[in-house]
CSV table of C-alpha atoms and ligand atoms in Angstrom, one decimal:
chain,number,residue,atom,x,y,z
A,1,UNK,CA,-72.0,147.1,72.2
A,2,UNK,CA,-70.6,150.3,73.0
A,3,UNK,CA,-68.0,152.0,71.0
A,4,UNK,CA,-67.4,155.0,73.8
A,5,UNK,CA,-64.0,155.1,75.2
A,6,UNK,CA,-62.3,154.1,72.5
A,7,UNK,CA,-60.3,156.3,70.0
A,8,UNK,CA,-60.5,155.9,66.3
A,9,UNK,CA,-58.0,156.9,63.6
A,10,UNK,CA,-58.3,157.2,59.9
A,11,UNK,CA,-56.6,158.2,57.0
A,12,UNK,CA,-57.8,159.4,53.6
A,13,UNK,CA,-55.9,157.7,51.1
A,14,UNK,CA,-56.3,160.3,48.4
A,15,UNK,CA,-55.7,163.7,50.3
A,16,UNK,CA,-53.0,163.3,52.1
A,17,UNK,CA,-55.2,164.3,55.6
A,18,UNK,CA,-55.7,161.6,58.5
A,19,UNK,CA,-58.4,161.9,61.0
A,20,UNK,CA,-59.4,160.8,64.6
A,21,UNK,CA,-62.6,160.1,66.4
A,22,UNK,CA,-63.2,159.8,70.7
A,23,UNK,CA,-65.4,159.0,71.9
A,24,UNK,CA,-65.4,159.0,76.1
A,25,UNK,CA,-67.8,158.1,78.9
A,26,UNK,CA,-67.0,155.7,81.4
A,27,UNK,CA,-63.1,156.8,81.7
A,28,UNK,CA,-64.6,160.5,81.5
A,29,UNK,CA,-66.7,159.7,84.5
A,30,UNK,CA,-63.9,159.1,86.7
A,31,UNK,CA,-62.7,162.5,86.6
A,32,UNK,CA,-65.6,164.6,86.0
A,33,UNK,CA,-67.1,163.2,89.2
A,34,UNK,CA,-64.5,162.5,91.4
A,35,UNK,CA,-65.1,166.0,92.9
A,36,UNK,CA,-68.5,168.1,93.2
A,37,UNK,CA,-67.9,170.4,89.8
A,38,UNK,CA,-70.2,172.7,88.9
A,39,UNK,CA,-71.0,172.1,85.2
A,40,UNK,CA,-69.1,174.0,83.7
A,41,UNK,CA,-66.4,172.9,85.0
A,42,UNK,CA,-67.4,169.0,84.2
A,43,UNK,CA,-68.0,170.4,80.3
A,44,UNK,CA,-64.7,172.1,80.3
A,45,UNK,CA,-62.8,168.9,82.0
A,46,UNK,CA,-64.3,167.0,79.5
A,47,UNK,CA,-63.6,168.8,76.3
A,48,UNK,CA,-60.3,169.0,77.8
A,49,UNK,CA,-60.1,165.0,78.0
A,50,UNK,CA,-61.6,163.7,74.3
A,51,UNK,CA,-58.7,166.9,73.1
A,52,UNK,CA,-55.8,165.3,75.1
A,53,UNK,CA,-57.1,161.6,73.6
A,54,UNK,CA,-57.3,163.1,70.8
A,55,UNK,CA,-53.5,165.0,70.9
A,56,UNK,CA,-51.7,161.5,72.3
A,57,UNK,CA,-52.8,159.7,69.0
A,58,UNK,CA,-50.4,162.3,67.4
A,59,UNK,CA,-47.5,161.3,69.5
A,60,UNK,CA,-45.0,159.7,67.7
A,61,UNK,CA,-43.6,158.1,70.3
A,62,UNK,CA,-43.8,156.2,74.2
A,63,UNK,CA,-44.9,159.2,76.1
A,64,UNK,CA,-47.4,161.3,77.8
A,65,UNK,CA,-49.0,164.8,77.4
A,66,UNK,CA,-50.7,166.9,79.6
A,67,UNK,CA,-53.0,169.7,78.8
A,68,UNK,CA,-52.7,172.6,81.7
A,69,UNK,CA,-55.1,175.7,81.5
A,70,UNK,CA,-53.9,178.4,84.0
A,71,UNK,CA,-56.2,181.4,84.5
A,72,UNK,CA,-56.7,184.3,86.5
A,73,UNK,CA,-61.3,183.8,86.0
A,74,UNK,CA,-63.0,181.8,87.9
A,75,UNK,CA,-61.2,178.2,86.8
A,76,UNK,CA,-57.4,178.6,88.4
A,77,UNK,CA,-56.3,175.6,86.5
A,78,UNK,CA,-57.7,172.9,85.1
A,79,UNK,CA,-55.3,170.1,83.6
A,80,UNK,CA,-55.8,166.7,82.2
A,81,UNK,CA,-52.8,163.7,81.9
A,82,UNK,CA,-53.1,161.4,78.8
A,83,UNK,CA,-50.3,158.7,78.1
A,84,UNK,CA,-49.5,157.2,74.8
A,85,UNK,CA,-51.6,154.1,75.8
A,86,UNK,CA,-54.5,156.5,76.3
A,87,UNK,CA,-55.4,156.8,79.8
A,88,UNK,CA,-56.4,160.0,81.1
A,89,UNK,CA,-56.5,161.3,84.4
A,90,UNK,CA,-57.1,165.5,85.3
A,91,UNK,CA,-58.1,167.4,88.0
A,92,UNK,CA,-59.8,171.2,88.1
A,93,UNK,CA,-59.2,173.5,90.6
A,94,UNK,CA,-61.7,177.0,90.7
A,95,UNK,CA,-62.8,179.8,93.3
A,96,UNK,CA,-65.8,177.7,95.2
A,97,UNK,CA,-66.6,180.9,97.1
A,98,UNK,CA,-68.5,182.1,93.5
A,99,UNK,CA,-72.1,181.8,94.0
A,100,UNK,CA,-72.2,180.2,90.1
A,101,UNK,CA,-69.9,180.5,87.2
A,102,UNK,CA,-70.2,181.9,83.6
A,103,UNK,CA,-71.0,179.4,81.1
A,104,UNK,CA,-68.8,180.8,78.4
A,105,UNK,CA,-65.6,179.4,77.9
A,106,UNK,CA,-64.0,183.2,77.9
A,107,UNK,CA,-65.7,183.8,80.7
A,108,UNK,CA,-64.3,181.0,83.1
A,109,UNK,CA,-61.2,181.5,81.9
A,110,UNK,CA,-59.3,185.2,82.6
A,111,UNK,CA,-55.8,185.8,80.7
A,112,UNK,CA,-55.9,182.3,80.4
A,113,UNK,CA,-52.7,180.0,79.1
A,114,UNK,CA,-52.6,176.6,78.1
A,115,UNK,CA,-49.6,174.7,78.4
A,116,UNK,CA,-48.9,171.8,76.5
A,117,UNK,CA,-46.5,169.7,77.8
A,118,UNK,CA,-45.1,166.7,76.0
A,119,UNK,CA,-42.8,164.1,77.8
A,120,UNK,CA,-41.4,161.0,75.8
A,121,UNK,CA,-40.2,158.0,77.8
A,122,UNK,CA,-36.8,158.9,76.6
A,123,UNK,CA,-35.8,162.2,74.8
A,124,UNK,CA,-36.2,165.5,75.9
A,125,UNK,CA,-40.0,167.3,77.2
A,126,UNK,CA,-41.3,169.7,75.1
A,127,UNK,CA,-43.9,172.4,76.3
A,128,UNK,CA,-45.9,174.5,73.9
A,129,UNK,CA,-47.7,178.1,75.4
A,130,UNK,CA,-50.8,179.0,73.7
A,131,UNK,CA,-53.2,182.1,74.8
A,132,UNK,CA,-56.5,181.2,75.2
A,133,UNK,CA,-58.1,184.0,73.3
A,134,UNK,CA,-60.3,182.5,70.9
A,135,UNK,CA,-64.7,181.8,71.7
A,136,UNK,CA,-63.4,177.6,72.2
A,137,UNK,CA,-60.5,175.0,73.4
A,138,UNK,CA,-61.0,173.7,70.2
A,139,UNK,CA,-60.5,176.9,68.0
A,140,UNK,CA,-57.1,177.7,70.6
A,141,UNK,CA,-55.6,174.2,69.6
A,142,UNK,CA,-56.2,174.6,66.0
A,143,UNK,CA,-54.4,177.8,66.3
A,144,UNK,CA,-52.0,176.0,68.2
A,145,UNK,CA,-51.3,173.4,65.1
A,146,UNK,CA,-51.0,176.4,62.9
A,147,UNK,CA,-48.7,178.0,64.6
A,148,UNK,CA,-46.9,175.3,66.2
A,149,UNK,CA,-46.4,172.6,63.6
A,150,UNK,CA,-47.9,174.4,60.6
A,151,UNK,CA,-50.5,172.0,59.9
A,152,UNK,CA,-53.5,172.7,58.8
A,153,UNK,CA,-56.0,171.1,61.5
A,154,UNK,CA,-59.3,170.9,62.3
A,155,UNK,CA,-61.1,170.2,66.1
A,156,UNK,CA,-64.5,169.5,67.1
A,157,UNK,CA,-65.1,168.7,70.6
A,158,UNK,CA,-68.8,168.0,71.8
A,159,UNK,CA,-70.0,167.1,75.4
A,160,UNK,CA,-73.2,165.6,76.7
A,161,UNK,CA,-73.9,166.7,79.9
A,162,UNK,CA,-77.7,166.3,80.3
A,163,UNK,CA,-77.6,162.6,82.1
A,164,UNK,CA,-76.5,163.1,85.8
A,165,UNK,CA,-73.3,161.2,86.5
A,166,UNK,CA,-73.2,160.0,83.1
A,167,UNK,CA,-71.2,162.7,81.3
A,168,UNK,CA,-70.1,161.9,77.8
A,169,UNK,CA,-67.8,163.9,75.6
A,170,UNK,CA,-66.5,163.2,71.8
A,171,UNK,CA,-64.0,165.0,69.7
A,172,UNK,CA,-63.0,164.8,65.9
A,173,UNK,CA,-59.8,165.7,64.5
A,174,UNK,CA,-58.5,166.4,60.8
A,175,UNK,CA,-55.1,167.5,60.1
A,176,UNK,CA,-53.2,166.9,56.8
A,177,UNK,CA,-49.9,164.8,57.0
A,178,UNK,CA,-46.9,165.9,59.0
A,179,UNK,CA,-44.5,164.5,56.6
A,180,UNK,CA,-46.5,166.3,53.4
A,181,UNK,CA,-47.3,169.6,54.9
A,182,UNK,CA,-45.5,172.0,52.5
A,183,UNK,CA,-46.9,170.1,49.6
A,184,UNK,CA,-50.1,169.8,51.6
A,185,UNK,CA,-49.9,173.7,51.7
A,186,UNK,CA,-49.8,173.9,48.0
A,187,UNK,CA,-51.5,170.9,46.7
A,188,UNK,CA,-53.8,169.6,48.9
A,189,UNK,CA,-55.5,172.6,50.5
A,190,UNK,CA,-58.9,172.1,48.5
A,191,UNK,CA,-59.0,168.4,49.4
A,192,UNK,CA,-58.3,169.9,53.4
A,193,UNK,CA,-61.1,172.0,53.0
A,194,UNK,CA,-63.3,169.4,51.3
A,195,UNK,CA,-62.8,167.2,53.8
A,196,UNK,CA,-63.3,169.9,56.7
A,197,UNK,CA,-66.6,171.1,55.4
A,198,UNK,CA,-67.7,167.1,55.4
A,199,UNK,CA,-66.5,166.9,59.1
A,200,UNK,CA,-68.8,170.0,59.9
A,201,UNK,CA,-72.1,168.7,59.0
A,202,UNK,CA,-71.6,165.7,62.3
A,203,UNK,CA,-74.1,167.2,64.4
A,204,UNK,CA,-73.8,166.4,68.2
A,205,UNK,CA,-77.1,163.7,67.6
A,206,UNK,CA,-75.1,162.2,65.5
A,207,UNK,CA,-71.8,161.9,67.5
A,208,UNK,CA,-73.5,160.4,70.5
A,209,UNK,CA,-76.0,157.6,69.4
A,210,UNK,CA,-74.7,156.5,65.9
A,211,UNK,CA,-72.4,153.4,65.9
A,212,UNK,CA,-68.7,155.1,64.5
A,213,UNK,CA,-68.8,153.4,61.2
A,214,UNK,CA,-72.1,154.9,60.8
A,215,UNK,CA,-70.5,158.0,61.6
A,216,UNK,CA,-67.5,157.9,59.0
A,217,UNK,CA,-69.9,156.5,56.2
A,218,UNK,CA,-72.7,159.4,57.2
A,219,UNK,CA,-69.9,161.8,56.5
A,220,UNK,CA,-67.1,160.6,54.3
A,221,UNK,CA,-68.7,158.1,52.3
A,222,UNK,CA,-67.6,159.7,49.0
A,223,UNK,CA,-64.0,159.3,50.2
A,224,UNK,CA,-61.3,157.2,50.1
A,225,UNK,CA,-61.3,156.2,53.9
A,226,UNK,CA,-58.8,153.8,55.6
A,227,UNK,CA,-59.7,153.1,59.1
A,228,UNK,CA,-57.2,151.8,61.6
A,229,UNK,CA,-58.2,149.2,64.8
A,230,UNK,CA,-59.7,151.5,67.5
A,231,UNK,CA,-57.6,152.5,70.6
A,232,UNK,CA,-59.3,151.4,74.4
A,233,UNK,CA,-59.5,155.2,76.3
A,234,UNK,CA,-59.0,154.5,80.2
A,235,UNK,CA,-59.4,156.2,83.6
A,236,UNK,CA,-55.7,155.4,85.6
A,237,UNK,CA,-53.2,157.9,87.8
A,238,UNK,CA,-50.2,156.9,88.0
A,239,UNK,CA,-49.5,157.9,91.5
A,240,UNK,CA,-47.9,155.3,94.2
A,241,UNK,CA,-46.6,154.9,97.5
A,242,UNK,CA,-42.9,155.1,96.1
A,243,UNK,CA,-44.0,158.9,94.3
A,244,UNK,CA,-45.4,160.2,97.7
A,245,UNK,CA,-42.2,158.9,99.6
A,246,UNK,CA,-40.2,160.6,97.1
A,247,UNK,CA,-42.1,163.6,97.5
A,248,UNK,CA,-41.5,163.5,101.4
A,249,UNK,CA,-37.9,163.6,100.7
A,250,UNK,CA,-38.0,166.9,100.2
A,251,UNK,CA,-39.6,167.8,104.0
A,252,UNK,CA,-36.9,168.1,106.7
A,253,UNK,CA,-37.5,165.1,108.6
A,254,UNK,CA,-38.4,166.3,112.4
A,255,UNK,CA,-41.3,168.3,110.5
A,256,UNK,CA,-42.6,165.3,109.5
A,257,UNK,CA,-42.4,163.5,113.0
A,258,UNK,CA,-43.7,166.2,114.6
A,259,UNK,CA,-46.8,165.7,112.2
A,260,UNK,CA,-47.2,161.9,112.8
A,261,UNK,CA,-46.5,163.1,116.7
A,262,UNK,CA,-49.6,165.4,116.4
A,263,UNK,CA,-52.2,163.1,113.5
A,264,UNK,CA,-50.5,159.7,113.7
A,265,UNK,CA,-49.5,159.4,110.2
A,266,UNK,CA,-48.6,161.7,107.3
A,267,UNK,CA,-51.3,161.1,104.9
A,268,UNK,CA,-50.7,162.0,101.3
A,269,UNK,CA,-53.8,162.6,99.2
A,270,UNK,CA,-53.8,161.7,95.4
A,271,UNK,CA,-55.8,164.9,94.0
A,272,UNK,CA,-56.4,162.5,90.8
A,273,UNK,CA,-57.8,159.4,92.4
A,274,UNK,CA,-58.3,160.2,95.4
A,275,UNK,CA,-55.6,157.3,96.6
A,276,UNK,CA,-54.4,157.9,100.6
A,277,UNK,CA,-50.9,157.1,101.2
A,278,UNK,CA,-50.1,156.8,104.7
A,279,UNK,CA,-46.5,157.3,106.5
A,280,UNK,CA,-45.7,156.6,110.0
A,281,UNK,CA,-41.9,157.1,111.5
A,282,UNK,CA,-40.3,154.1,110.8
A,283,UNK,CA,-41.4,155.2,107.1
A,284,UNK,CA,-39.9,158.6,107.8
A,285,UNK,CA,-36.5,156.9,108.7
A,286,UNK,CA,-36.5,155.3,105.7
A,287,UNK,CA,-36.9,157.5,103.5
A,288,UNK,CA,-34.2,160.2,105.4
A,289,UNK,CA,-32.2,157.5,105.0
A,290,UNK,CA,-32.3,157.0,101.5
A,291,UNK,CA,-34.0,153.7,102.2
A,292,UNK,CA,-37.0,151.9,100.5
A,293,UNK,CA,-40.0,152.6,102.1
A,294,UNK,CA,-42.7,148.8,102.4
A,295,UNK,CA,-45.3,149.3,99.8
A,296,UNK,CA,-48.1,148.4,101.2
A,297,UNK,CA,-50.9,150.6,99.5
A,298,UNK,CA,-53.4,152.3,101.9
A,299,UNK,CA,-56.4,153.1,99.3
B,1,ZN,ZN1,-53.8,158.8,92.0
């Protein structure tokens, strides 16, 4: 049985440090090869994807996050949506008139941001800025921790791109405990480390073929290891009819007839999913008049 999509948590019992294991492939799939990205872009999208699984299990809270890189390289922007019931969903945008890309992740990316955005159900969004200056998204996010939330945390993220249409990427987490971290800082540092030098040895082999409690014995097996029920990781957008009406609120209304005059419909496109929403005028009345708008789905 497989244990891709599916995210794992853990906690060491002793040190004071929790840990997370994705693994993704199917949901994955969805996104990396819903356009025609090179692969670079498919191996950034998807170390972009096992790291936002991997942040949403730290959401203490009903919520999503999204991971946003903006750039002035090659890749523009490159983002990827996770909710706290862990599906993802992300999109890549990058200048197609380039004969190939770089492989390096410096490379692809040109005073490059990424924004973290975190929006709770109810409660106020937070958004975190970090520079994307270091060789990897994982080294930039560990940074970000650092700085952040000062907690000592440590990222791998892997990807397997050598099976066409079958892309699989993995990511491991340790961080010590949000509610210890100043005794962490003083105590529990060597245990930190310890644990992070274990977590180094998982070679990419490993990550992709062994079942995950292989995996967690192989490296931790002299630890005290707790391990929670894993976590399904889905493909899903969360776009709808009702979000592209609302959006065509915002177009003066004989713009938009003159449009259906011309093509016979407004159709939206869903950049995630690829979902068509159509609108014809008696849809344009509605919504100008503040009314609902039928939602019947035109896929
Ligand atoms: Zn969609």
């Amino acid at each position: 049985m497989s244990t891709f999509d599916q995210l794992h948590r853990f906690l060491f019992s002793k040190a004071n440090v929790r840990g997370e294991l994705v693994r993704l492939n199917e949901s994955l799939n969805h996104i990396v090869h819903s356009y025609e990205y090179p692969v670079q872009i498919q191996r950034l999208l998807s170390e972009m994807a096992a790291a936002t699984s991997l942040l949403t299990a730290t959401l203490k809270f009903e919520g999503e996050i999204g991971l946003q890189i903006q750039s002035k390289g090659p890749v523009s922007y490159a983002v990827i949506n996770a909710t706290h019931n862990q599906t993802l969903r992300g999109v890549a945008r990058w200048d197609e008139s380039l004969p190939s890309l770089p492989e390096a992740f410096s490379d692809l990316l040109k005073e490059a941001v990424l924004v973290i955005t975190i929006t709770p159900e109810e409660g106020e969004r937070y958004q975190g800025v970090v520079a994307l200056d270091k060789p990897s998204l994982a080294e930039c996010l560990e940074a970000y921790f650092e700085q952040s939330e000062q907690l000592a945390t440590q990222i791998r993220l892997m990807t397997d791109l050598q099976q066409v249409e079958n892309t699989k990427a993995a990511g491991i987490l340790i961080q010590v405990l949000p509610t210890s971290a100043e005794a962490t800082d003083k105590a529990n540092t060597g245990e930190f480390e310890h644990i992070g030098t274990l977590t180094e040895t998982l070679t990419e082999e490993e990550m992709f073929n062994l079942p995950v409690d292989d995996i967690l014995y192989r490296l931790y097996h002299q630890e005290e290891v707790e391990v929670y029920p894993a976590q399904s990781v889905t493909f899903s957008c969360s776009c709808s009819r009702e979000r592209s009406a609302e959006a065509l609120k915002n177009v003066e209304k004989a713009e938009l007839l003159s449009i259906i005059a011309e093509e016979g419909a407004i159709k939206m496109n869903c950049q995630y999913c690829h979902a068509e929403y159509r609108f014809d005028s008696i849809d344009v009345e509605a919504i100008h008049s503040g009314n609902h708008v039928a939602s019947t789905t035109n896929q």
